[in-house]
Amino acid sequence: MQKEIIINVTADQHRIAIVEDGRLAELFIENEERGRMVGDIYLGTVVKVMPGIRASFVDIGLEQDAFLHFSDVGDNFRDFGAITGDENGVDEEREEPGENAPDRRRRRAPLLQRGQEVVVQVFKEPVGAKGVRVTTEVTLPGRFLVLMPFEGSIGVSRKITDFREKRRLRRIARSILPPGFGVIIRTVAEGQDEEVLRNDLRQLLETWRGIERTIRTSRPPTLIHKDMNASSSTIRDLFSEDVTRVAIDSPKLYRDIRAYINLVAPKKVHVLELYRDRRPIFDRFGIERQIDRLMDRKVWLKSGGYLVFDRTEAMSVIDVNSGRYAAKSDQEQNSLRTNLEAVREIALQIRLRDLGGIIVIDFIDMMEEANNRKVFEEMRREMRRDRAKYTILPISEFGLMQITRQRVRESVQLSVSETCPTCRGAGIVQSKPSLLTEIDRWLTRFRLDSREIRLRLNVHPEMARFLTAGTIPPLMGLMLRHFVRITLAPDISIPVDGFRFFSRKREIDITDQYRW
């Protein structure tokens, strides 16, 4: 598989595209006004402890207080007060000797008190009305290692499958680690010698010592450590041996990333290129056109079937439809083929749209249980490329598959869109006949309490056309029925399903006086 990283930089936005075999597989967008927060470390103050939901809220200086669940309070919290350690922001799975740490944390209630100062690290971006989620287990990710201050354990990525290599890496880590520190050895460390790992660890320790000094001289709430921006962190976390090109259209960022690659992987610096063409970089690599599909509710499959994506507050729902296959004779096999094709596209779209939380997929019904198992196994294979943590359940008797996927940030769609002011996010608006009925009821209430007969009605131009169409326009019917004279005023600022009434005599808006 050919893997490329394409980075587009403008004055107010960084866009990082991961391309696999010419097809967009992942997209990260960082806006200037709200940069990446995952990995940032804050000194904060506990402002509320809520045992009922096993959580507390921490003031870290943002508009919304950070959410700190008891399960995200580290084992060393009691011993080290505000300074503790974690593997937050890392895309690796961890192996840990001895008893499982999350289980230990669930069996005790952490000593959190209102007014207490704590050092926390962001591991989930704010999503919708929810603030950031934080942990007291601070970690510092490097190129090959993830430093865990005060953790004391050594973990190895589960993606390193060779037993001898795991043992070698553990032996190196034990020999270079200072007392009281732990590390997670990342996938890209496979095959690296001791000197490379030692250099990575030295840089991480220097960063941590600087963080400790800042903590001792700071007062909450304050930002203690800012992690890399999205572009640099992508290179740190995703730049592997299978990357064949890294193209960047910013000379400054190109120089920064070139210096970093020269330091950590000098043999791969040749894949880095500065894009100088006048044609936009995402146009040149065919990415812009693929990004447009992210906003589509419907995604077509090559067979003629299609997927429909819908989002609610709590979950994302994907509906699989057969399309042209529905007319074929062998319904069971056609359903299986469409479902298998849908699985491959769904796995890609989940990564591409960065869907998180609960995902429910409504597959085409199949009668044979063996076919449902084939679809389930195919989904498990396709999702292995996903770096986020996820859980997949088999297809239920209702033809539904449930997936839970780690939510770290807002989905790509939400990061580049905003709620429609007309439909308020519902995707539908009140029909024109229904709005006409609402205007009629308003006039009934108005005429019960007022003697005025001259009004001005402001509506959207679409509704204005509806009110004046036909031999006997609806507007004429309103005036005859309620014995009023209405001057119609098309107004583009009025929502399609809204209206405003004004008193012609007093020249004031009287809509809300008679709304209900």
Short mmCIF file of C-alpha atoms in Angstrom, two decimals:
data_model
loop_
_atom_site.label_atom_id
_atom_site.label_comp_id
_atom_site.label_asym_id
_atom_site.label_seq_id
_atom_site.Cartn_x
_atom_site.Cartn_y
_atom_site.Cartn_z
CA MET A 1 0.00 0.00 0.00
CA GLN A 2 1.33 3.43 -1.00
CA LYS A 3 0.88 5.94 1.80
CA GLU A 4 1.28 9.71 1.43
CA ILE A 5 0.90 12.68 3.79
CA ILE A 6 -0.20 15.92 2.12
CA ILE A 7 -0.23 19.13 4.19
CA ASN A 8 -1.96 22.36 3.17
CA VAL A 9 -1.25 25.50 5.21
CA THR A 10 -3.15 28.79 4.98
CA ALA A 11 -3.22 31.84 7.24
CA ASP A 12 -6.02 30.45 9.41
CA GLN A 13 -6.03 26.70 8.85
CA HIS A 14 -3.85 23.57 8.62
CA ARG A 15 -5.24 20.60 6.70
CA ILE A 16 -3.44 17.24 6.83
CA ALA A 17 -4.54 14.48 4.47
CA ILE A 18 -3.48 10.82 4.78
CA VAL A 19 -3.73 9.23 1.35
CA GLU A 20 -3.63 5.45 0.85
CA ASP A 21 -3.21 4.19 -2.73
CA GLY A 22 -4.41 7.52 -4.07
CA ARG A 23 -7.56 7.62 -1.93
CA LEU A 24 -8.15 9.95 0.99
CA ALA A 25 -8.20 7.83 4.17
CA GLU A 26 -7.93 10.40 6.99
CA LEU A 27 -8.26 14.16 7.24
CA PHE A 28 -7.24 16.42 10.13
CA ILE A 29 -8.21 20.09 10.23
CA GLU A 30 -6.80 22.59 12.71
CA ASN A 31 -8.27 26.09 12.70
CA GLU A 32 -6.23 29.06 13.89
CA GLU A 33 -8.91 30.34 16.27
CA ARG A 34 -9.25 26.96 17.96
CA GLY A 35 -6.12 24.88 17.72
CA ARG A 36 -5.50 21.28 18.68
CA MET A 37 -5.81 20.71 22.43
CA VAL A 38 -5.15 16.99 22.88
CA GLY A 39 -1.89 16.57 24.78
CA ASP A 40 -1.93 20.05 26.35
CA ILE A 41 -1.09 20.12 30.08
CA TYR A 42 -2.77 22.53 32.50
CA LEU A 43 -2.48 23.48 36.14
CA GLY A 44 -6.08 23.74 37.31
CA THR A 45 -8.32 23.90 40.36
CA VAL A 46 -11.06 21.43 41.28
CA VAL A 47 -14.28 23.47 41.41
CA LYS A 48 -16.82 20.68 41.89
CA VAL A 49 -16.72 17.04 43.03
CA MET A 50 -19.75 14.89 42.14
CA PRO A 51 -19.53 11.36 43.62
CA GLY A 52 -22.91 10.50 42.09
CA ILE A 53 -21.43 10.51 38.60
CA ARG A 54 -17.93 9.59 39.81
CA ALA A 55 -16.44 12.75 38.36
CA SER A 56 -15.20 16.23 39.13
CA PHE A 57 -14.93 19.48 37.20
CA VAL A 58 -11.65 21.39 36.96
CA ASP A 59 -11.15 25.06 36.13
CA ILE A 60 -8.24 25.20 33.66
CA GLY A 61 -8.97 28.67 32.32
CA LEU A 62 -11.23 27.70 29.42
CA GLU A 63 -14.81 28.85 28.84
CA GLN A 64 -16.09 25.49 30.13
CA ASP A 65 -14.63 23.57 33.06
CA ALA A 66 -12.79 20.37 32.19
CA PHE A 67 -14.38 17.01 33.00
CA LEU A 68 -12.24 14.68 35.15
CA HIS A 69 -13.73 11.22 35.71
CA PHE A 70 -12.53 9.27 38.74
CA SER A 71 -11.27 6.51 36.41
CA ASP A 72 -8.91 9.07 34.86
CA VAL A 73 -7.22 9.84 38.16
CA GLY A 74 -3.90 7.99 38.27
CA ASP A 75 -2.65 5.59 40.94
CA ASN A 76 0.12 7.98 41.97
CA PHE A 77 -2.24 10.91 42.51
CA ARG A 78 -2.17 10.50 46.32
CA ASP A 79 1.60 10.17 46.48
CA PHE A 80 2.57 12.95 44.09
CA GLY A 81 -0.30 15.39 44.58
CA ALA A 82 -0.70 17.34 41.36
CA ILE A 83 2.07 15.61 39.40
CA THR A 84 1.24 12.19 37.93
CA GLY A 85 1.58 10.30 34.65
CA ASP A 86 -0.46 8.57 31.42
CA GLU A 87 -0.27 7.59 27.75
CA ASN A 88 -2.85 10.12 26.62
CA GLY A 89 -2.82 11.19 23.03
CA VAL A 90 -0.94 8.08 21.89
CA ASP A 91 -2.15 5.80 19.13
CA GLU A 92 -0.49 2.69 20.55
CA GLU A 93 -1.98 -0.13 22.62
CA ARG A 94 -0.21 -0.77 25.86
CA GLU A 95 0.95 -3.93 27.60
CA GLU A 96 1.43 -3.51 31.33
CA PRO A 97 2.87 -6.06 33.78
CA GLY A 98 0.96 -6.97 36.90
CA GLU A 99 -2.53 -5.89 37.88
CA ASN A 100 -4.48 -3.79 35.40
CA ALA A 101 -4.29 -0.09 36.41
CA PRO A 102 -7.82 0.95 35.33
CA ASP A 103 -9.26 -1.90 37.48
CA ARG A 104 -7.27 -0.66 40.48
CA ARG A 105 -8.57 2.87 39.99
CA ARG A 106 -12.20 1.70 39.81
CA ARG A 107 -11.89 0.07 43.24
CA ARG A 108 -11.02 3.27 45.08
CA ALA A 109 -12.41 6.78 45.32
CA PRO A 110 -9.69 9.37 44.59
CA LEU A 111 -9.05 12.06 47.16
CA LEU A 112 -10.34 14.99 45.15
CA GLN A 113 -11.47 18.06 47.05
CA ARG A 114 -12.92 21.38 46.00
CA GLY A 115 -10.21 24.04 45.73
CA GLN A 116 -7.48 21.46 45.21
CA GLU A 117 -4.77 22.25 42.63
CA VAL A 118 -4.20 19.50 40.06
CA VAL A 119 -2.11 19.00 36.94
CA VAL A 120 -4.22 17.54 34.15
CA GLN A 121 -3.75 16.69 30.50
CA VAL A 122 -6.39 16.95 27.76
CA PHE A 123 -7.19 13.69 26.02
CA LYS A 124 -10.53 14.58 24.43
CA GLU A 125 -11.35 17.80 22.59
CA PRO A 126 -14.59 19.67 23.39
CA VAL A 127 -17.49 18.19 21.43
CA GLY A 128 -20.71 20.15 21.06
CA ALA A 129 -21.75 21.53 24.45
CA LYS A 130 -19.28 19.28 26.31
CA GLY A 131 -15.97 20.66 27.52
CA VAL A 132 -12.59 18.97 27.28
CA ARG A 133 -12.01 15.68 29.09
CA VAL A 134 -8.81 15.45 31.11
CA THR A 135 -6.70 12.99 33.07
CA THR A 136 -4.20 13.42 35.89
CA GLU A 137 -2.00 10.79 34.19
CA VAL A 138 0.31 13.02 32.20
CA THR A 139 2.30 11.49 29.33
CA LEU A 140 4.77 12.89 26.81
CA PRO A 141 4.78 11.16 23.41
CA GLY A 142 8.00 11.07 21.44
CA ARG A 143 8.90 9.51 18.13
CA PHE A 144 9.74 6.04 19.51
CA LEU A 145 8.77 6.22 23.18
CA VAL A 146 5.99 7.62 25.34
CA LEU A 147 7.29 8.87 28.67
CA MET A 148 5.15 8.13 31.75
CA PRO A 149 6.43 10.16 34.72
CA PHE A 150 6.13 8.25 38.04
CA GLU A 151 4.46 5.25 36.38
CA GLY A 152 7.40 2.88 36.67
CA SER A 153 6.18 0.27 34.13
CA ILE A 154 7.35 -0.63 30.62
CA GLY A 155 4.80 -1.28 27.90
CA VAL A 156 5.32 -2.44 24.31
CA SER A 157 2.97 -1.78 21.42
CA ARG A 158 0.84 -4.84 20.70
CA LYS A 159 1.43 -4.19 17.02
CA ILE A 160 4.99 -5.46 17.56
CA THR A 161 4.28 -9.19 17.35
CA ASP A 162 7.80 -10.70 17.38
CA PHE A 163 8.46 -12.03 20.91
CA ARG A 164 12.27 -11.68 20.66
CA GLU A 165 11.96 -8.07 19.48
CA LYS A 166 9.64 -7.24 22.35
CA ARG A 167 12.08 -8.74 24.84
CA ARG A 168 14.99 -6.82 23.26
CA LEU A 169 13.14 -3.51 23.42
CA ARG A 170 12.12 -4.08 27.04
CA ARG A 171 15.71 -4.84 27.96
CA ILE A 172 16.91 -1.60 26.34
CA ALA A 173 14.18 0.41 28.07
CA ARG A 174 15.07 -1.01 31.48
CA SER A 175 18.73 -0.11 30.97
CA ILE A 176 18.13 3.54 30.00
CA LEU A 177 15.15 4.54 32.19
CA PRO A 178 15.79 6.65 35.31
CA PRO A 179 14.18 5.37 38.53
CA GLY A 180 10.49 6.20 38.93
CA PHE A 181 9.75 6.66 35.21
CA GLY A 182 7.91 4.39 32.81
CA VAL A 183 7.63 4.23 29.04
CA ILE A 184 5.53 2.77 26.29
CA ILE A 185 7.60 1.55 23.35
CA ARG A 186 5.85 2.57 20.12
CA THR A 187 5.44 0.51 16.96
CA VAL A 188 8.02 2.54 15.00
CA ALA A 189 10.67 1.57 17.56
CA GLU A 190 10.77 -1.93 16.09
CA GLY A 191 14.30 -2.64 14.81
CA GLN A 192 15.80 0.57 16.24
CA ASP A 193 19.07 0.42 18.18
CA GLU A 194 19.70 1.58 21.75
CA GLU A 195 21.23 4.94 20.79
CA VAL A 196 18.11 6.00 18.87
CA LEU A 197 15.86 5.15 21.81
CA ARG A 198 18.24 6.81 24.26
CA ASN A 199 18.18 10.09 22.27
CA ASP A 200 14.38 10.06 22.14
CA LEU A 201 14.19 9.47 25.89
CA ARG A 202 16.71 12.25 26.61
CA GLN A 203 14.55 14.81 24.78
CA LEU A 204 11.42 13.66 26.60
CA LEU A 205 13.11 13.89 30.00
CA GLU A 206 14.34 17.42 29.23
CA THR A 207 10.79 18.42 28.32
CA TRP A 208 9.43 16.91 31.53
CA ARG A 209 12.02 18.68 33.72
CA GLY A 210 10.95 21.96 32.13
CA ILE A 211 7.28 21.15 32.86
CA GLU A 212 8.12 20.43 36.52
CA ARG A 213 9.87 23.80 36.85
CA THR A 214 6.89 25.59 35.30
CA ILE A 215 4.44 23.84 37.64
CA ARG A 216 6.38 24.99 40.73
CA THR A 217 6.33 28.66 39.66
CA SER A 218 2.75 28.88 38.28
CA ARG A 219 -0.66 29.58 39.75
CA PRO A 220 -3.88 28.01 38.40
CA PRO A 221 -5.56 28.15 36.04
CA THR A 222 -2.77 28.16 33.47
CA LEU A 223 -1.44 26.28 30.47
CA ILE A 224 1.75 24.45 31.50
CA HIS A 225 2.73 22.71 28.26
CA LYS A 226 1.46 23.04 24.68
CA ASP A 227 1.72 19.92 22.53
CA MET A 228 2.73 20.04 18.86
CA ASN A 229 0.33 21.46 16.29
CA ALA A 230 -1.68 19.03 14.15
CA SER A 231 0.84 18.95 11.29
CA SER A 232 3.89 18.23 13.45
CA SER A 233 2.07 15.70 15.64
CA THR A 234 0.88 13.86 12.53
CA ILE A 235 4.48 13.49 11.36
CA ARG A 236 5.53 12.36 14.84
CA ASP A 237 2.76 9.75 15.11
CA LEU A 238 2.21 8.60 11.51
CA PHE A 239 5.55 8.99 9.73
CA SER A 240 6.52 5.34 9.27
CA GLU A 241 8.50 3.21 6.82
CA ASP A 242 5.52 2.78 4.49
CA VAL A 243 5.16 6.56 3.91
CA THR A 244 6.41 7.27 0.37
CA ARG A 245 5.77 11.03 0.24
CA VAL A 246 5.26 14.00 2.54
CA ALA A 247 4.31 17.08 0.51
CA ILE A 248 3.97 20.48 2.23
CA ASP A 249 3.08 23.83 0.65
CA SER A 250 4.48 25.97 3.51
CA PRO A 251 8.24 26.73 3.39
CA LYS A 252 8.37 27.40 7.16
CA LEU A 253 6.59 24.19 8.12
CA TYR A 254 8.70 22.31 5.56
CA ARG A 255 11.89 23.51 7.26
CA ASP A 256 10.59 22.60 10.73
CA ILE A 257 9.50 19.10 9.69
CA ARG A 258 12.69 18.52 7.70
CA ALA A 259 14.77 19.33 10.80
CA TYR A 260 12.64 16.92 12.86
CA ILE A 261 12.91 14.07 10.32
CA ASN A 262 16.67 14.66 10.03
CA LEU A 263 16.83 14.14 13.76
CA VAL A 264 14.63 11.05 14.16
CA ALA A 265 14.72 9.33 10.74
CA PRO A 266 17.49 10.81 8.53
CA LYS A 267 17.28 7.93 6.03
CA LYS A 268 13.69 8.94 5.20
CA VAL A 269 14.25 12.66 4.64
CA HIS A 270 14.19 12.12 0.86
CA VAL A 271 10.41 11.51 0.92
CA LEU A 272 9.84 15.08 2.12
CA GLU A 273 9.12 17.65 -0.60
CA LEU A 274 8.24 21.35 -0.65
CA TYR A 275 5.30 21.93 -2.99
CA ARG A 276 5.89 25.06 -5.10
CA ASP A 277 3.28 24.79 -7.87
CA ARG A 278 0.74 27.64 -8.21
CA ARG A 279 -2.06 25.07 -8.42
CA PRO A 280 -3.43 24.39 -4.89
CA ILE A 281 -1.80 21.32 -3.40
CA PHE A 282 -5.07 19.55 -2.55
CA ASP A 283 -6.24 20.09 -6.15
CA ARG A 284 -2.99 18.68 -7.51
CA PHE A 285 -3.36 15.44 -5.54
CA GLY A 286 -7.12 15.11 -6.12
CA ILE A 287 -7.94 15.57 -2.44
CA GLU A 288 -10.26 18.59 -2.62
CA ARG A 289 -12.78 16.67 -4.69
CA GLN A 290 -12.74 13.81 -2.17
CA ILE A 291 -13.22 16.21 0.74
CA ASP A 292 -16.44 17.45 -0.86
CA ARG A 293 -17.87 13.94 -0.37
CA LEU A 294 -17.46 14.29 3.38
CA MET A 295 -20.46 16.59 3.49
CA ASP A 296 -22.66 14.21 1.49
CA ARG A 297 -25.35 12.38 3.40
CA LYS A 298 -25.46 9.70 0.70
CA VAL A 299 -22.40 7.75 -0.49
CA TRP A 300 -22.74 5.54 -3.58
CA LEU A 301 -21.21 2.07 -3.90
CA LYS A 302 -19.78 0.73 -7.17
CA SER A 303 -22.47 -1.98 -7.30
CA GLY A 304 -25.25 0.61 -7.41
CA GLY A 305 -26.07 0.35 -3.72
CA TYR A 306 -25.57 3.31 -1.40
CA LEU A 307 -25.02 4.34 2.21
CA VAL A 308 -26.95 7.02 4.10
CA PHE A 309 -25.24 8.75 7.06
CA ASP A 310 -27.27 10.42 9.81
CA ARG A 311 -26.09 11.90 13.10
CA THR A 312 -27.88 12.44 16.37
CA GLU A 313 -26.63 13.89 19.66
CA ALA A 314 -25.76 10.42 20.99
CA MET A 315 -24.79 8.39 17.94
CA SER A 316 -24.18 8.10 14.21
CA VAL A 317 -26.44 5.89 12.11
CA ILE A 318 -25.50 4.33 8.76
CA ASP A 319 -28.14 2.75 6.55
CA VAL A 320 -27.11 0.29 3.81
CA ASN A 321 -29.38 0.19 0.74
CA SER A 322 -29.25 -2.27 -2.16
CA GLY A 323 -30.03 0.09 -5.06
CA ARG A 324 -29.85 -1.73 -8.41
CA TYR A 325 -29.19 -5.10 -6.75
CA ALA A 326 -32.78 -5.16 -5.53
CA ALA A 327 -33.99 -6.23 -8.98
CA LYS A 328 -31.70 -9.26 -9.19
CA SER A 329 -32.95 -12.82 -8.66
CA ASP A 330 -30.75 -14.28 -5.90
CA GLN A 331 -31.70 -11.96 -3.07
CA GLU A 332 -29.52 -13.56 -0.37
CA GLN A 333 -26.29 -13.49 -2.40
CA ASN A 334 -27.00 -9.99 -3.69
CA SER A 335 -27.57 -8.78 -0.12
CA LEU A 336 -24.32 -10.41 0.98
CA ARG A 337 -22.33 -8.82 -1.87
CA THR A 338 -23.78 -5.39 -1.17
CA ASN A 339 -23.18 -5.70 2.58
CA LEU A 340 -19.56 -6.80 2.06
CA GLU A 341 -18.94 -3.90 -0.32
CA ALA A 342 -20.63 -1.57 2.17
CA VAL A 343 -18.34 -2.79 4.98
CA ARG A 344 -15.21 -1.69 3.11
CA GLU A 345 -16.66 1.74 2.37
CA ILE A 346 -18.06 2.17 5.90
CA ALA A 347 -14.70 1.37 7.54
CA LEU A 348 -13.07 4.01 5.34
CA GLN A 349 -15.81 6.59 5.95
CA ILE A 350 -15.64 6.08 9.72
CA ARG A 351 -11.93 6.97 9.66
CA LEU A 352 -12.38 9.73 7.10
CA ARG A 353 -15.30 11.42 8.87
CA ASP A 354 -13.70 10.61 12.25
CA LEU A 355 -16.99 9.34 13.66
CA GLY A 356 -16.91 8.72 17.42
CA GLY A 357 -19.12 7.42 20.16
CA ILE A 358 -21.82 4.90 19.21
CA ILE A 359 -22.16 3.94 15.55
CA VAL A 360 -25.15 1.81 14.46
CA ILE A 361 -25.14 0.21 11.00
CA ASP A 362 -28.39 -1.09 9.49
CA PHE A 363 -27.31 -3.76 6.98
CA ILE A 364 -29.56 -5.32 4.38
CA ASP A 365 -31.35 -8.25 6.00
CA MET A 366 -29.89 -11.69 5.32
CA MET A 367 -31.54 -14.99 6.25
CA GLU A 368 -28.41 -17.13 6.72
CA GLU A 369 -26.45 -16.68 9.95
CA ALA A 370 -23.24 -17.71 8.16
CA ASN A 371 -23.57 -14.63 5.92
CA ASN A 372 -24.00 -12.36 8.94
CA ARG A 373 -20.78 -13.81 10.35
CA LYS A 374 -18.97 -13.11 7.07
CA VAL A 375 -20.01 -9.45 7.24
CA PHE A 376 -18.91 -9.22 10.88
CA GLU A 377 -15.48 -10.78 10.17
CA GLU A 378 -15.01 -8.49 7.15
CA MET A 379 -15.73 -5.46 9.32
CA ARG A 380 -13.18 -6.63 11.89
CA ARG A 381 -10.53 -6.99 9.15
CA GLU A 382 -11.25 -3.59 7.61
CA MET A 383 -11.24 -1.77 10.96
CA ARG A 384 -7.72 -2.98 11.78
CA ARG A 385 -6.35 0.04 9.90
CA ASP A 386 -8.10 2.35 12.35
CA ARG A 387 -5.78 3.87 14.99
CA ALA A 388 -8.67 4.81 17.29
CA LYS A 389 -9.81 2.36 19.94
CA TYR A 390 -13.04 0.61 19.00
CA THR A 391 -15.33 -2.31 19.83
CA ILE A 392 -17.44 -4.16 17.24
CA LEU A 393 -20.46 -6.31 18.10
CA PRO A 394 -21.85 -9.02 15.74
CA ILE A 395 -24.98 -8.31 13.68
CA SER A 396 -28.07 -8.61 15.84
CA GLU A 397 -31.30 -10.41 14.96
CA PHE A 398 -32.60 -7.07 13.68
CA GLY A 399 -29.75 -6.74 11.15
CA LEU A 400 -27.94 -4.05 13.17
CA MET A 401 -24.23 -3.86 13.93
CA GLN A 402 -23.03 -1.69 16.82
CA ILE A 403 -19.59 -0.11 17.00
CA THR A 404 -18.21 2.09 19.75
CA ARG A 405 -15.24 4.18 18.67
CA GLN A 406 -12.98 6.46 20.65
CA ARG A 407 -14.02 10.08 20.34
CA VAL A 408 -11.00 12.39 20.70
CA ARG A 409 -12.17 15.46 18.80
CA GLU A 410 -15.14 16.72 16.83
CA SER A 411 -15.80 14.85 13.61
CA VAL A 412 -14.41 16.41 10.45
CA GLN A 413 -17.92 17.35 9.32
CA LEU A 414 -18.60 19.30 12.52
CA SER A 415 -15.23 21.04 12.41
CA VAL A 416 -15.96 22.53 8.96
CA SER A 417 -19.68 23.20 9.36
CA GLU A 418 -22.14 24.93 11.65
CA THR A 419 -25.78 24.44 12.56
CA CYS A 420 -28.17 25.70 9.89
CA PRO A 421 -29.93 28.79 11.30
CA THR A 422 -33.12 27.91 9.40
CA CYS A 423 -33.65 24.24 10.27
CA ARG A 424 -31.59 24.48 13.49
CA GLY A 425 -29.80 21.27 12.66
CA ALA A 426 -32.92 19.18 12.03
CA GLY A 427 -32.40 19.00 8.27
CA ILE A 428 -36.08 19.83 7.68
CA VAL A 429 -38.21 23.00 7.91
CA GLN A 430 -41.88 23.65 8.41
CA SER A 431 -43.89 23.33 5.20
CA LYS A 432 -45.42 26.41 3.59
CA PRO A 433 -49.05 25.27 4.12
CA SER A 434 -48.25 24.59 7.79
CA LEU A 435 -46.66 28.04 8.14
CA LEU A 436 -49.75 29.56 6.52
CA THR A 437 -51.88 27.87 9.20
CA GLU A 438 -49.62 29.30 11.91
CA ILE A 439 -49.97 32.82 10.43
CA ASP A 440 -53.75 32.32 10.35
CA ARG A 441 -53.79 31.38 14.06
CA TRP A 442 -51.64 34.43 14.87
CA LEU A 443 -54.14 36.71 13.12
CA THR A 444 -57.00 35.11 15.07
CA ARG A 445 -55.29 35.93 18.40
CA PHE A 446 -54.40 39.43 17.14
CA ARG A 447 -57.95 40.30 16.14
CA LEU A 448 -59.31 39.19 19.55
CA ASP A 449 -57.23 41.83 21.35
CA SER A 450 -56.62 44.63 18.82
CA ARG A 451 -58.64 47.01 16.70
CA GLU A 452 -55.78 47.67 14.27
CA ILE A 453 -56.41 46.60 10.69
CA ARG A 454 -53.23 47.68 8.88
CA LEU A 455 -50.25 45.28 9.19
CA ARG A 456 -46.98 44.52 7.43
CA LEU A 457 -45.96 40.89 7.10
CA ASN A 458 -42.26 40.09 6.59
CA VAL A 459 -41.52 36.59 5.27
CA HIS A 460 -38.81 34.83 3.32
CA PRO A 461 -39.06 35.42 -0.48
CA GLU A 462 -39.98 31.73 -0.96
CA MET A 463 -42.95 32.12 1.38
CA ALA A 464 -43.86 35.46 -0.23
CA ARG A 465 -44.17 33.70 -3.59
CA PHE A 466 -46.39 31.04 -2.03
CA LEU A 467 -48.68 33.65 -0.42
CA THR A 468 -49.21 35.53 -3.71
CA ALA A 469 -49.60 32.56 -6.09
CA GLY A 470 -52.85 31.40 -7.70
CA THR A 471 -56.12 32.96 -8.82
CA ILE A 472 -57.13 33.65 -5.23
CA PRO A 473 -53.79 33.98 -3.40
CA PRO A 474 -53.55 32.71 0.20
CA LEU A 475 -52.70 36.24 1.31
CA MET A 476 -56.02 37.49 -0.03
CA GLY A 477 -57.82 34.74 1.87
CA LEU A 478 -56.16 35.83 5.12
CA MET A 479 -57.18 39.46 4.65
CA LEU A 480 -60.80 38.59 3.82
CA ARG A 481 -61.12 36.11 6.70
CA HIS A 482 -59.73 38.47 9.37
CA PHE A 483 -60.80 41.86 7.93
CA VAL A 484 -57.25 43.28 7.88
CA ARG A 485 -55.06 44.92 5.25
CA ILE A 486 -51.65 43.20 4.99
CA THR A 487 -48.69 44.62 3.09
CA LEU A 488 -46.33 41.81 2.16
CA ALA A 489 -42.56 42.44 2.50
CA PRO A 490 -40.17 39.73 1.22
CA ASP A 491 -37.18 39.60 3.59
CA ILE A 492 -34.17 37.32 2.97
CA SER A 493 -33.15 37.61 6.65
CA ILE A 494 -36.35 35.86 7.78
CA PRO A 495 -36.04 32.02 8.04
CA VAL A 496 -37.92 30.02 5.42
CA ASP A 497 -40.32 28.82 8.13
CA GLY A 498 -40.56 32.15 10.01
CA PHE A 499 -42.60 35.37 9.86
CA ARG A 500 -42.73 38.80 11.54
CA PHE A 501 -45.78 41.07 11.82
CA PHE A 502 -45.40 44.86 12.17
CA SER A 503 -48.00 47.46 13.14
CA ARG A 504 -48.25 49.94 10.25
CA LYS A 505 -49.68 52.56 12.62
CA ARG A 506 -46.97 52.30 15.30
CA GLU A 507 -44.13 50.90 13.13
CA ILE A 508 -43.15 48.30 15.73
CA ASP A 509 -42.73 44.53 15.68
CA ILE A 510 -45.75 42.96 17.40
CA THR A 511 -45.15 39.32 16.48
CA ASP A 512 -44.30 37.97 19.92
CA GLN A 513 -47.26 39.73 21.60
CA TYR A 514 -49.66 37.34 19.87
CA ARG A 515 -47.42 34.30 19.29
CA TRP A 516 -49.45 32.16 21.75
#
